[in-house]
Coordinates of N, CA and C and ligand atoms in Angstrom, one line a residue:
M29 N 19.8 2.6 -19.2 CA 21.2 1.5 -18.4 C 22.5 0.7 -19.5
D30 N 21.5 0.1 -19.4 CA 21.7 -1.5 -20.5 C 21.0 -1.2 -21.8
G31 N 20.7 -0.1 -21.9 CA 20.0 0.3 -23.5 C 18.3 -0.6 -23.5
T32 N 18.4 -1.0 -22.9 CA 17.1 -2.6 -23.2 C 16.1 -1.7 -22.5
Q33 N 14.9 -1.7 -23.1 CA 13.6 -1.1 -22.8 C 13.7 -1.5 -20.7
T34 N 12.8 -1.0 -20.3 CA 12.4 -0.9 -18.9 C 11.3 -1.1 -18.7
P35 N 10.6 -2.3 -18.0 CA 9.3 -2.6 -17.9 C 9.0 -2.0 -17.2
Q36 N 7.6 -1.9 -16.9 CA 7.1 -1.3 -15.7 C 7.6 -1.7 -14.5
A37 N 7.7 -1.4 -13.4 CA 8.1 -2.2 -12.8 C 7.3 -3.1 -11.9
A38 N 7.3 -4.4 -11.6 CA 6.3 -5.5 -11.1 C 6.4 -5.2 -9.7
M39 N 4.5 -5.3 -9.4 CA 4.5 -5.0 -8.1 C 4.7 -6.3 -7.3
V40 N 5.1 -5.8 -5.8 CA 5.2 -7.9 -4.7 C 4.5 -6.8 -4.0
L41 N 3.4 -7.0 -3.6 CA 2.6 -6.9 -2.1 C 2.3 -7.9 -1.3
I42 N 3.3 -8.1 -0.2 CA 3.1 -9.0 0.8 C 1.6 -9.4 2.1
L43 N 0.9 -10.1 1.8 CA -0.3 -10.4 3.0 C 0.1 -10.4 4.2
L44 N 0.2 -9.8 5.2 CA 0.7 -10.5 6.5 C -0.8 -10.7 7.5
G45 N -0.8 -11.1 8.3 CA -1.7 -11.5 9.1 C -2.0 -13.4 9.5
P46 N -2.8 -13.4 11.2 CA -2.9 -15.0 11.0 C -3.3 -15.3 10.4
P47 N -3.4 -17.0 10.8 CA -4.1 -17.9 9.9 C -5.7 -17.6 10.2
G48 N -7.0 -17.4 9.1 CA -7.6 -17.1 9.3 C -8.3 -15.5 8.6
A49 N -7.3 -14.6 8.8 CA -7.6 -13.2 8.7 C -7.8 -13.4 7.3
G50 N -7.7 -14.0 6.3 CA -8.4 -13.8 5.0 C -7.5 -13.2 4.0
K51 N -6.3 -14.3 4.2 CA -5.3 -13.5 3.2 C -5.6 -14.2 2.0
G52 N -5.6 -15.2 1.7 CA -5.9 -15.9 1.0 C -7.2 -15.7 -0.1
T53 N -8.2 -15.7 0.3 CA -9.3 -14.7 0.3 C -9.6 -13.6 -0.8
Q54 N -9.0 -12.7 -0.4 CA -8.1 -11.6 -0.8 C -7.2 -11.3 -1.8
A55 N -5.8 -12.5 -1.8 CA -4.9 -12.4 -2.7 C -5.8 -12.6 -3.8
R56 N -7.1 -13.6 -3.8 CA -7.0 -14.0 -5.3 C -8.2 -13.1 -5.7
R57 N -9.2 -11.8 -5.3 CA -9.6 -10.9 -5.7 C -8.4 -10.0 -6.4
L58 N -7.2 -9.9 -5.4 CA -6.8 -8.9 -6.0 C -5.9 -9.4 -7.4
E59 N -5.6 -10.7 -6.9 CA -5.3 -11.5 -8.8 C -6.1 -10.8 -10.1
D60 N -7.5 -11.1 -9.5 CA -8.1 -10.7 -10.5 C -8.3 -9.1 -11.1
R61 N -8.4 -8.2 -9.6 CA -8.4 -6.9 -10.8 C -7.2 -6.5 -11.0
F62 N -6.1 -6.8 -11.1 CA -4.6 -5.7 -10.8 C -3.9 -6.8 -11.4
G63 N -3.9 -8.1 -12.4 CA -3.2 -8.7 -13.3 C -2.1 -9.3 -12.2
L64 N -2.4 -9.9 -11.5 CA -1.1 -9.9 -10.5 C -1.0 -11.9 -10.2
V65 N -0.2 -12.1 -9.4 CA 0.0 -13.8 -8.9 C 0.0 -14.0 -7.7
Q66 N -1.2 -14.8 -7.2 CA -1.1 -15.3 -5.9 C 0.4 -16.0 -5.8
L67 N 0.8 -16.1 -4.7 CA 2.3 -16.7 -4.3 C 1.8 -17.1 -2.9
S68 N 0.5 -18.5 -2.9 CA 0.6 -18.8 -1.2 C 2.0 -19.7 -0.8
T69 N 2.5 -19.4 0.1 CA 3.5 -20.9 0.3 C 2.4 -21.9 1.1
G70 N 1.7 -21.9 1.4 CA 1.2 -22.8 2.3 C 0.2 -23.9 1.1
D71 N -0.2 -22.9 0.1 CA -0.5 -23.7 -1.6 C 0.5 -24.8 -1.8
L72 N 1.5 -23.8 -2.0 CA 2.8 -24.4 -2.4 C 3.0 -25.7 -2.2
L73 N 3.6 -25.7 -0.4 CA 3.9 -26.5 0.9 C 2.6 -27.8 0.2
R74 N 1.3 -27.3 0.6 CA 0.5 -28.9 -0.3 C 0.5 -29.6 -1.3
A75 N 0.9 -28.5 -2.4 CA 1.2 -28.9 -3.2 C 2.5 -30.5 -3.6
A76 N 3.0 -29.8 -2.6 CA 4.3 -30.8 -2.2 C 4.3 -32.1 -1.6
V77 N 3.6 -31.4 -0.6 CA 3.2 -32.7 0.4 C 2.1 -33.9 -0.8
A78 N 1.3 -33.8 -1.6 CA 0.3 -33.8 -2.5 C 1.4 -35.1 -3.4
A79 N 2.2 -34.2 -4.0 CA 3.4 -34.9 -4.8 C 4.3 -35.3 -4.6
G80 N 4.2 -35.8 -2.9 CA 5.3 -36.6 -2.1 C 6.8 -36.1 -2.6
T81 N 7.2 -34.7 -3.4 CA 8.5 -34.2 -3.3 C 9.1 -34.5 -1.5
P82 N 10.4 -34.2 -2.1 CA 11.3 -34.8 -0.9 C 11.3 -33.6 0.0
A83 N 11.0 -32.3 -0.2 CA 10.1 -31.2 0.1 C 9.3 -31.3 0.5
G84 N 8.3 -32.0 0.4 CA 6.9 -32.1 0.8 C 6.8 -33.6 2.0
R85 N 7.7 -34.0 1.9 CA 7.9 -35.3 2.9 C 8.4 -35.0 3.9
E86 N 9.0 -33.7 3.8 CA 9.7 -33.5 5.2 C 8.9 -32.2 5.6
A87 N 8.1 -31.2 4.7 CA 6.7 -30.5 6.0 C 6.1 -31.3 6.3
E88 N 5.6 -32.3 5.3 CA 4.3 -32.7 6.5 C 3.7 -32.9 7.7
A89 N 4.6 -33.0 8.1 CA 4.5 -34.0 9.9 C 4.2 -31.5 10.7
V90 N 5.1 -31.3 10.0 CA 5.3 -29.5 10.8 C 4.0 -28.9 10.5
M91 N 3.5 -29.3 9.0 CA 2.4 -28.4 8.9 C 1.2 -29.0 9.9
K92 N 1.1 -30.4 9.8 CA 0.0 -30.6 10.3 C -0.3 -30.7 11.9
A93 N 1.2 -30.1 12.3 CA 1.1 -30.1 14.0 C 1.2 -28.6 14.1
G94 N 0.9 -27.4 13.0 CA 0.7 -26.0 13.2 C 2.2 -25.3 13.6
G95 N 3.6 -26.4 12.9 CA 4.1 -25.4 12.8 C 5.1 -24.9 12.1
L96 N 6.0 -24.4 12.1 CA 6.5 -23.3 10.7 C 7.6 -23.9 9.6
V97 N 7.5 -24.6 8.3 CA 8.5 -25.7 7.9 C 9.4 -24.4 7.7
S98 N 11.0 -25.7 7.3 CA 11.6 -24.7 7.7 C 12.6 -23.4 6.3
D99 N 13.3 -22.3 6.8 CA 13.4 -21.4 6.2 C 13.6 -21.8 4.5
Q100 N 14.7 -22.9 4.4 CA 15.7 -22.9 3.8 C 14.4 -23.8 2.2
I101 N 13.4 -24.9 3.3 CA 12.6 -25.3 2.1 C 11.8 -24.6 1.6
V102 N 11.7 -23.5 2.1 CA 9.9 -22.3 2.0 C 10.5 -21.3 0.9
I103 N 12.2 -21.0 1.4 CA 12.6 -19.8 0.3 C 13.2 -20.4 -0.7
N104 N 13.2 -21.7 -0.9 CA 13.8 -22.8 -2.4 C 12.6 -22.6 -3.1
I105 N 11.4 -22.8 -2.3 CA 10.2 -22.9 -3.4 C 9.2 -21.7 -3.8
L106 N 9.8 -20.6 -2.9 CA 9.4 -19.3 -3.4 C 10.1 -19.3 -4.7
R107 N 11.6 -19.1 -4.5 CA 12.2 -18.9 -5.5 C 12.3 -19.2 -7.1
D108 N 11.8 -21.0 -6.8 CA 11.7 -21.2 -8.1 C 10.5 -20.5 -9.0
R109 N 9.2 -20.5 -8.0 CA 7.8 -20.0 -8.3 C 8.1 -18.6 -8.8
L110 N 8.5 -17.9 -8.1 CA 9.0 -16.3 -8.7 C 9.9 -15.9 -9.7
D111 N 10.3 -17.0 -10.1 CA 11.0 -16.7 -11.4 C 10.0 -17.0 -12.9
G112 N 8.8 -17.8 -12.2 CA 7.8 -18.1 -13.7 C 7.0 -17.0 -14.2
A113 N 7.5 -17.2 -16.5 CA 6.7 -16.3 -17.1 C 5.4 -15.4 -16.2
D114 N 4.6 -16.7 -16.1 CA 3.2 -15.4 -14.7 C 3.2 -14.7 -14.2
C115 N 4.6 -14.4 -13.4 CA 5.2 -13.4 -12.6 C 5.7 -12.2 -12.8
A116 N 5.7 -12.4 -14.0 CA 6.3 -10.9 -14.6 C 5.6 -9.5 -14.2
N117 N 4.3 -9.4 -14.6 CA 3.8 -8.4 -14.1 C 3.5 -8.2 -12.1
G118 N 3.7 -8.9 -11.6 CA 3.9 -8.3 -10.1 C 3.0 -10.2 -9.2
V119 N 3.4 -9.7 -8.1 CA 2.9 -11.1 -7.0 C 2.2 -10.5 -6.3
I120 N 1.2 -11.5 -5.1 CA 1.0 -11.3 -3.8 C 1.6 -11.9 -3.2
L121 N 2.1 -12.0 -2.5 CA 3.0 -13.5 -1.5 C 1.8 -13.1 -0.3
D122 N 1.3 -14.4 -0.7 CA 0.4 -14.4 1.0 C 0.7 -15.8 1.3
G123 N 1.4 -15.7 2.5 CA 2.0 -16.3 3.5 C 3.3 -16.6 3.8
F124 N 4.4 -15.2 2.9 CA 5.2 -15.1 3.1 C 6.2 -14.1 2.8
P125 N 7.2 -13.4 3.4 CA 7.7 -14.1 4.6 C 7.5 -14.3 6.0
R126 N 7.5 -15.0 6.6 CA 6.9 -15.4 7.5 C 7.5 -15.3 8.8
T127 N 9.1 -15.5 8.7 CA 10.0 -15.5 9.6 C 11.6 -14.4 9.6
D128 N 11.7 -13.7 10.3 CA 13.2 -12.9 9.7 C 13.6 -13.2 9.0
A129 N 14.2 -14.4 9.1 CA 15.0 -14.9 7.9 C 14.4 -15.1 6.2
Q130 N 13.4 -15.3 6.7 CA 13.0 -15.2 4.9 C 12.7 -13.5 4.7
A131 N 12.2 -13.0 5.6 CA 12.6 -11.3 5.1 C 13.5 -10.8 4.8
T132 N 14.9 -11.8 4.9 CA 15.6 -11.1 4.3 C 16.1 -12.0 3.4
A133 N 15.7 -12.8 2.8 CA 15.9 -13.7 1.7 C 14.9 -13.0 0.7
L134 N 14.1 -12.8 1.4 CA 13.0 -11.9 0.1 C 13.7 -11.1 -0.4
D135 N 14.5 -9.6 0.1 CA 14.7 -8.8 -0.1 C 16.1 -8.8 -1.1
T136 N 17.1 -10.4 -0.7 CA 17.5 -10.6 -1.4 C 17.4 -10.7 -3.1
L137 N 16.3 -11.7 -2.5 CA 15.7 -12.3 -4.0 C 15.4 -11.3 -4.9
L138 N 14.8 -9.8 -4.3 CA 13.7 -9.0 -4.7 C 14.7 -8.3 -5.9
G139 N 15.8 -8.1 -4.7 CA 17.6 -7.4 -5.2 C 17.9 -7.8 -5.8
E140 N 18.3 -9.2 -6.3 CA 18.9 -9.7 -7.8 C 17.9 -9.1 -9.2
R141 N 16.9 -9.6 -8.7 CA 16.3 -9.6 -10.4 C 15.4 -7.8 -10.5
G142 N 16.2 -7.0 -9.4 CA 15.5 -5.3 -9.9 C 14.5 -4.9 -9.1
Q143 N 13.9 -5.4 -8.0 CA 12.4 -5.3 -7.9 C 12.5 -5.4 -6.3
R144 N 11.6 -4.5 -5.9 CA 11.1 -3.5 -4.7 C 10.1 -4.5 -4.2
I145 N 9.7 -4.5 -2.7 CA 8.7 -4.3 -2.0 C 7.6 -3.0 -1.9
T146 N 6.8 -3.0 -2.7 CA 5.7 -2.3 -3.3 C 4.6 -1.6 -2.1
A147 N 3.9 -3.2 -1.3 CA 3.8 -2.6 -0.3 C 3.6 -3.8 1.1
A148 N 3.4 -3.9 2.4 CA 3.1 -4.8 2.9 C 2.5 -4.5 3.8
I149 N 0.8 -5.6 3.0 CA -0.2 -5.3 4.3 C -0.9 -6.2 5.4
S150 N -0.6 -5.3 6.3 CA -1.1 -6.5 7.9 C -2.4 -6.2 7.7
L151 N -2.9 -7.8 7.5 CA -4.6 -7.5 8.0 C -4.7 -7.4 9.1
E152 N -5.8 -6.9 10.0 CA -5.5 -6.5 11.4 C -6.8 -7.5 11.9
V153 N -6.9 -8.0 13.0 CA -8.1 -9.2 13.1 C -8.1 -9.0 14.4
E154 N -8.8 -9.4 15.1 CA -9.2 -9.9 16.6 C -8.3 -11.9 16.7
D155 N -7.4 -11.6 17.4 CA -7.3 -13.4 17.3 C -7.9 -14.0 18.1
Q156 N -9.3 -13.9 19.0 CA -10.0 -15.0 19.7 C -10.6 -15.2 18.3
A157 N -11.3 -14.3 17.1 CA -12.5 -15.5 16.5 C -11.4 -16.0 15.5
M158 N -10.2 -16.2 15.0 CA -9.7 -16.7 14.4 C -9.6 -18.4 14.5
I159 N -9.6 -18.7 15.6 CA -9.4 -20.1 15.8 C -11.0 -20.5 14.9
R160 N -11.7 -19.8 15.3 CA -13.2 -20.4 15.0 C -13.4 -20.5 13.8
R161 N -12.9 -19.3 12.9 CA -13.1 -19.0 11.5 C -12.4 -20.5 10.8
V162 N -11.2 -20.7 11.5 CA -10.3 -21.6 11.2 C -10.5 -22.8 10.9
A163 N -11.7 -22.9 11.9 CA -12.0 -24.4 12.2 C -13.0 -24.7 11.8
G164 N -13.9 -24.3 11.1 CA -15.0 -24.2 10.5 C -15.4 -24.3 8.7
R165 N -14.0 -24.0 8.7 CA -13.9 -23.7 6.9 C -13.9 -24.7 6.3
F166 N -14.4 -24.6 5.0 CA -13.8 -25.3 3.7 C -13.6 -24.8 2.3
T167 N -13.6 -26.1 1.5 CA -13.2 -25.1 0.1 C -14.1 -26.1 -1.2
C168 N -14.6 -25.3 -1.9 CA -14.9 -25.7 -3.3 C -13.5 -26.7 -3.6
A169 N -13.0 -28.1 -3.7 CA -11.9 -28.3 -4.5 C -12.5 -28.4 -6.4
D170 N -13.0 -28.0 -6.8 CA -12.7 -27.7 -8.1 C -12.6 -25.8 -8.5
C171 N -13.1 -25.0 -7.6 CA -13.0 -23.6 -8.0 C -12.0 -22.9 -6.9
G172 N -12.4 -23.2 -5.6 CA -11.7 -22.7 -5.1 C -12.1 -21.7 -3.6
E173 N -13.6 -21.8 -4.3 CA -14.7 -20.8 -3.5 C -14.4 -21.3 -1.7
G174 N -14.2 -20.8 -0.8 CA -14.4 -21.0 0.6 C -15.7 -20.9 0.5
F175 N -15.8 -21.7 2.1 CA -17.1 -21.8 3.3 C -16.7 -21.9 4.3
H176 N -18.2 -21.6 5.1 CA -17.8 -22.0 6.6 C -19.0 -23.0 7.2
E177 N -18.8 -23.2 8.2 CA -20.2 -24.1 9.1 C -21.1 -22.7 9.2
D178 N -20.3 -21.7 10.2 CA -21.0 -21.2 10.8 C -21.8 -19.9 10.3
F179 N -20.7 -19.6 9.4 CA -20.7 -18.5 8.9 C -21.3 -18.2 7.6
K180 N -20.7 -19.1 6.3 CA -21.1 -19.1 4.8 C -20.9 -20.3 4.5
Q181 N -22.8 -21.2 5.0 CA -22.5 -22.4 4.2 C -23.4 -21.9 2.5
P182 N -23.0 -22.7 1.9 CA -23.6 -22.4 0.3 C -25.2 -22.8 0.7
K183 N -25.7 -22.1 -0.2 CA -27.0 -22.4 -0.5 C -27.7 -23.9 -0.4
Q184 N -27.3 -24.4 -1.2 CA -27.6 -25.7 -1.6 C -26.7 -26.9 0.0
S185 N -26.9 -27.5 0.8 CA -26.0 -28.2 1.4 C -25.0 -29.0 0.4
G186 N -24.0 -29.0 0.9 CA -23.0 -29.1 0.0 C -22.4 -29.4 -1.5
V187 N -23.1 -28.2 -2.4 CA -23.2 -27.9 -3.9 C -22.6 -26.3 -3.3
C188 N -21.4 -26.2 -4.0 CA -20.8 -25.0 -4.6 C -21.1 -24.1 -5.2
D189 N -21.4 -22.5 -4.7 CA -22.7 -21.5 -5.0 C -21.7 -20.7 -6.2
K190 N -20.3 -21.0 -6.7 CA -20.3 -20.1 -7.7 C -20.0 -22.1 -9.0
C191 N -19.3 -22.4 -8.3 CA -19.2 -24.0 -9.9 C -20.5 -25.0 -9.9
G192 N -20.8 -25.3 -8.7 CA -21.9 -26.1 -8.6 C -21.5 -27.6 -8.1
S193 N -19.9 -27.1 -8.3 CA -19.3 -28.8 -8.0 C -20.0 -29.3 -6.5
T194 N -19.7 -30.2 -6.2 CA -20.0 -31.2 -5.1 C -18.5 -31.8 -4.2
Q195 N -17.6 -31.3 -5.0 CA -16.1 -31.5 -4.3 C -16.2 -30.7 -3.1
M196 N -16.0 -30.8 -2.0 CA -15.5 -30.3 -1.2 C -14.4 -30.3 -0.3
T197 N -13.5 -29.9 -0.2 CA -12.2 -30.5 0.6 C -12.1 -29.3 2.0
R198 N -11.3 -30.1 3.1 CA -10.4 -29.2 4.1 C -9.5 -29.6 4.4
R199 N -8.7 -28.7 4.8 CA -7.7 -28.5 4.9 C -7.0 -29.6 6.5
A200 N -6.2 -30.5 6.2 CA -6.0 -31.2 7.5 C -5.7 -30.7 8.9
D201 N -5.1 -29.4 8.3 CA -4.4 -28.4 9.9 C -5.8 -27.4 9.8
D202 N -6.7 -27.2 9.3 CA -7.6 -26.8 10.3 C -8.8 -27.0 11.0
T203 N -7.7 -28.2 12.2 CA -8.8 -27.8 12.9 C -8.3 -27.0 14.2
A204 N -10.0 -27.1 15.2 CA -9.3 -25.9 16.4 C -7.6 -26.0 17.4
E205 N -7.0 -27.4 17.6 CA -5.6 -27.4 18.0 C -4.8 -27.2 17.4
T206 N -4.8 -27.5 16.2 CA -3.6 -27.0 15.2 C -3.6 -25.3 15.2
A207 N -4.8 -25.2 14.7 CA -4.9 -24.0 14.3 C -4.4 -22.8 15.6
A208 N -4.6 -23.3 16.8 CA -3.9 -22.8 17.8 C -2.5 -22.5 17.6
Q209 N -1.7 -23.6 17.6 CA -0.6 -23.7 17.1 C 0.1 -23.0 16.5
R210 N -0.5 -22.9 15.2 CA -0.6 -21.9 14.1 C -0.6 -20.5 14.4
L211 N -1.2 -20.1 15.4 CA -2.2 -18.7 15.3 C -0.4 -18.2 16.8
A212 N 0.0 -19.1 17.6 CA 1.2 -19.2 18.2 C 2.3 -19.0 17.7
A213 N 2.4 -19.6 16.7 CA 3.6 -19.6 15.4 C 3.6 -18.3 15.0
Y214 N 2.5 -17.8 14.7 CA 2.4 -16.4 13.6 C 2.8 -15.2 15.1
H215 N 2.7 -15.3 16.1 CA 2.8 -14.3 17.2 C 4.5 -14.1 17.5
T216 N 4.7 -15.1 17.6 CA 6.1 -15.5 17.7 C 7.0 -15.3 16.7
Q217 N 6.8 -15.8 15.8 CA 8.0 -16.0 14.8 C 7.5 -14.6 13.3
T218 N 6.1 -14.7 13.2 CA 5.4 -13.4 12.6 C 5.0 -12.3 12.6
A219 N 4.3 -11.8 13.7 CA 4.2 -10.9 13.7 C 5.4 -9.3 14.1
P220 N 6.5 -10.4 14.3 CA 7.4 -8.9 14.7 C 7.8 -8.4 13.3
L221 N 7.7 -8.9 12.0 CA 7.7 -8.3 10.7 C 7.0 -7.2 9.9
I222 N 5.8 -6.9 10.8 CA 4.8 -5.9 11.3 C 5.9 -4.7 11.2
A223 N 6.8 -4.6 12.6 CA 7.1 -3.3 13.0 C 8.0 -3.0 11.8
H224 N 9.4 -4.6 11.5 CA 10.5 -4.4 10.4 C 9.6 -3.5 9.5
Y225 N 8.4 -3.9 8.9 CA 8.1 -3.6 7.4 C 7.2 -2.0 7.7
E226 N 6.7 -1.7 9.2 CA 6.6 -0.2 9.4 C 7.8 0.4 9.2
T227 N 9.1 0.0 9.7 CA 10.3 1.0 9.4 C 10.5 1.3 8.3
A228 N 10.5 0.1 7.8 CA 11.0 0.1 5.7 C 10.1 1.3 5.7
G229 N 9.2 1.8 6.2 CA 7.9 2.4 5.5 C 7.1 2.1 4.3
A230 N 6.9 0.4 4.6 CA 6.7 -0.8 3.4 C 4.9 -0.5 4.0
L231 N 4.8 -0.4 5.4 CA 3.9 -1.0 6.1 C 2.3 -0.4 5.9
V232 N 1.0 -1.0 5.4 CA -0.6 -0.3 5.1 C -1.3 -1.4 6.3
R233 N -1.6 -0.8 7.2 CA -2.5 -1.5 8.3 C -4.1 -1.5 7.3
V234 N -5.3 -2.7 7.4 CA -6.3 -2.7 7.1 C -7.0 -3.7 8.6
D235 N -8.1 -2.7 8.5 CA -9.0 -3.2 9.2 C -9.7 -4.7 9.1
A236 N -9.6 -6.3 9.1 CA -9.9 -7.2 7.8 C -11.2 -7.8 9.2
M237 N -11.7 -6.9 10.1 CA -13.0 -8.0 10.6 C -14.0 -7.6 10.3
G238 N -14.4 -7.1 9.4 CA -15.3 -6.0 8.8 C -16.1 -7.4 7.9
E239 N -16.6 -6.7 6.9 CA -17.4 -7.6 5.0 C -16.2 -7.7 4.2
I240 N -16.6 -9.6 3.7 CA -14.9 -9.4 2.8 C -15.0 -8.2 1.8
D241 N -16.1 -7.5 1.3 CA -16.3 -7.0 0.1 C -15.5 -5.7 1.2
T242 N -15.9 -5.6 2.4 CA -15.3 -3.6 2.4 C -13.7 -3.9 2.7
I243 N -13.2 -5.1 3.0 CA -12.3 -5.5 3.3 C -11.1 -4.9 1.7
T244 N -12.0 -6.2 0.7 CA -11.3 -5.6 -0.3 C -11.4 -4.6 -0.8
D245 N -12.3 -3.5 -1.1 CA -11.8 -2.3 -1.4 C -10.9 -1.8 -0.6
A246 N -11.1 -1.8 0.3 CA -9.6 -1.0 1.5 C -8.8 -1.4 0.7
L247 N -8.6 -3.0 0.6 CA -6.8 -3.5 -0.1 C -7.1 -2.7 -1.8
T248 N -8.3 -2.6 -2.2 CA -8.1 -2.4 -3.5 C -7.2 -0.8 -3.7
Q249 N -8.3 0.1 -2.8 CA -7.8 1.4 -2.6 C -6.1 1.1 -2.1
T250 N -5.6 0.6 -1.0 CA -4.2 0.9 -0.8 C -3.5 0.3 -2.0
V251 N -4.0 -0.7 -3.2 CA -3.0 -0.8 -3.9 C -2.5 0.2 -5.1
E252 N -3.8 0.9 -5.1 CA -3.8 2.2 -6.7 C -3.3 3.0 -5.7
N253 N -3.3 3.3 -5.0 CA -2.3 4.1 -3.6 C -1.0 4.1 -4.0
A254 N -0.3 2.9 -3.8 CA 0.9 2.6 -4.5 C 0.9 3.1 -6.0
I255 N 0.3 2.4 -6.2 CA 0.4 2.4 -7.9 C 0.6 3.8 -8.6
N256 N -0.1 4.9 -7.9 CA 0.1 6.2 -8.2 C 1.1 7.0 -7.1
A257 N 1.8 6.0 -6.0 CA 2.8 7.2 -5.4 C 3.6 7.3 -6.2
Ligands
ADP305 P1 -2.8 -19.9 7.4 O1 -2.0 -18.7 6.8 O2 -4.1 -20.0 7.1 O3 -1.7 -20.6 8.5 P2 -1.3 -21.2 4.7 O4 -1.6 -21.7 3.8 O5 -0.2 -19.9 4.7 O6 -2.0 -21.0 6.2 O7 -0.2 -21.7 6.0 C1 -0.2 -23.4 6.2 C2 1.1 -24.0 6.9 O8 2.3 -24.0 5.7 C3 1.8 -22.9 8.3 O9 0.9 -23.6 9.4 C4 3.1 -23.9 7.9 O10 3.8 -25.1 8.2 C5 3.9 -23.9 6.4 N1 3.8 -22.7 6.0 C6 2.9 -22.0 5.1 N2 3.9 -20.6 4.4 C7 5.1 -21.1 5.4 C8 6.5 -19.7 5.4 N3 6.7 -18.9 4.8 N4 7.5 -20.5 6.3 C9 7.1 -21.8 7.2 N5 6.0 -22.1 6.6 C10 5.6 -21.9 5.9
ZN306 ZN1 -17.0 -24.4 -7.0

């Protein structure tokens, strides 16, 4: 068209699912496997809160209450990150879009960059199990490995199985109360996007109640199908 070499289209995967569905865990695995970059708006917002930026200061209370941060803040943060050189090969959107307005903004952002959504993957889980999953989880501060009080204790208490660190962190919003609010926000504002992407022909549903490895296999297959489509 303009004579320049056309790079292979960058992949854009969307992970949809309630809090606790495993979006972050699976996104990190797909990153390694396909050379993609995980863009978690939750992580980006937590970084903004920690850095005390104006956006972070505005987001902090909303996040603590389990509500959704304003579309404008989230869209701005995502737009900046999408332009990072490391994202050229493709991205996994974890926790974005979460509202109709964000889905529309994403279409515009991708359109401006000559990109499109490869697949929107819905991690299908049972609601009741999610609050317990979220309320008991904690993470290695050094390598990001996830653990859980009831389901996945480190082999040696307080020590990360993966990297040996003894620094564990818990998210401020991973309490039973806030998790219930987050689940409610998911149902009213985000779940309708599943129908949106189904209509667009981009939706893939994956059963996400089983073993983490089994779910990773299903996701890997989905991504490979999308690549070969
Ligand atoms: P989870 O999916 O487990 O709830 P996240 O880390 O994705 O966790 O998000 C944590 C919080 O960050 C949300 O409860 C919300 O307040 C805020 N947040 C993250 N992504 C968005 C988004 N796309 N739009 C609005 N708020 C967001
Ligand atoms: Zn670790």
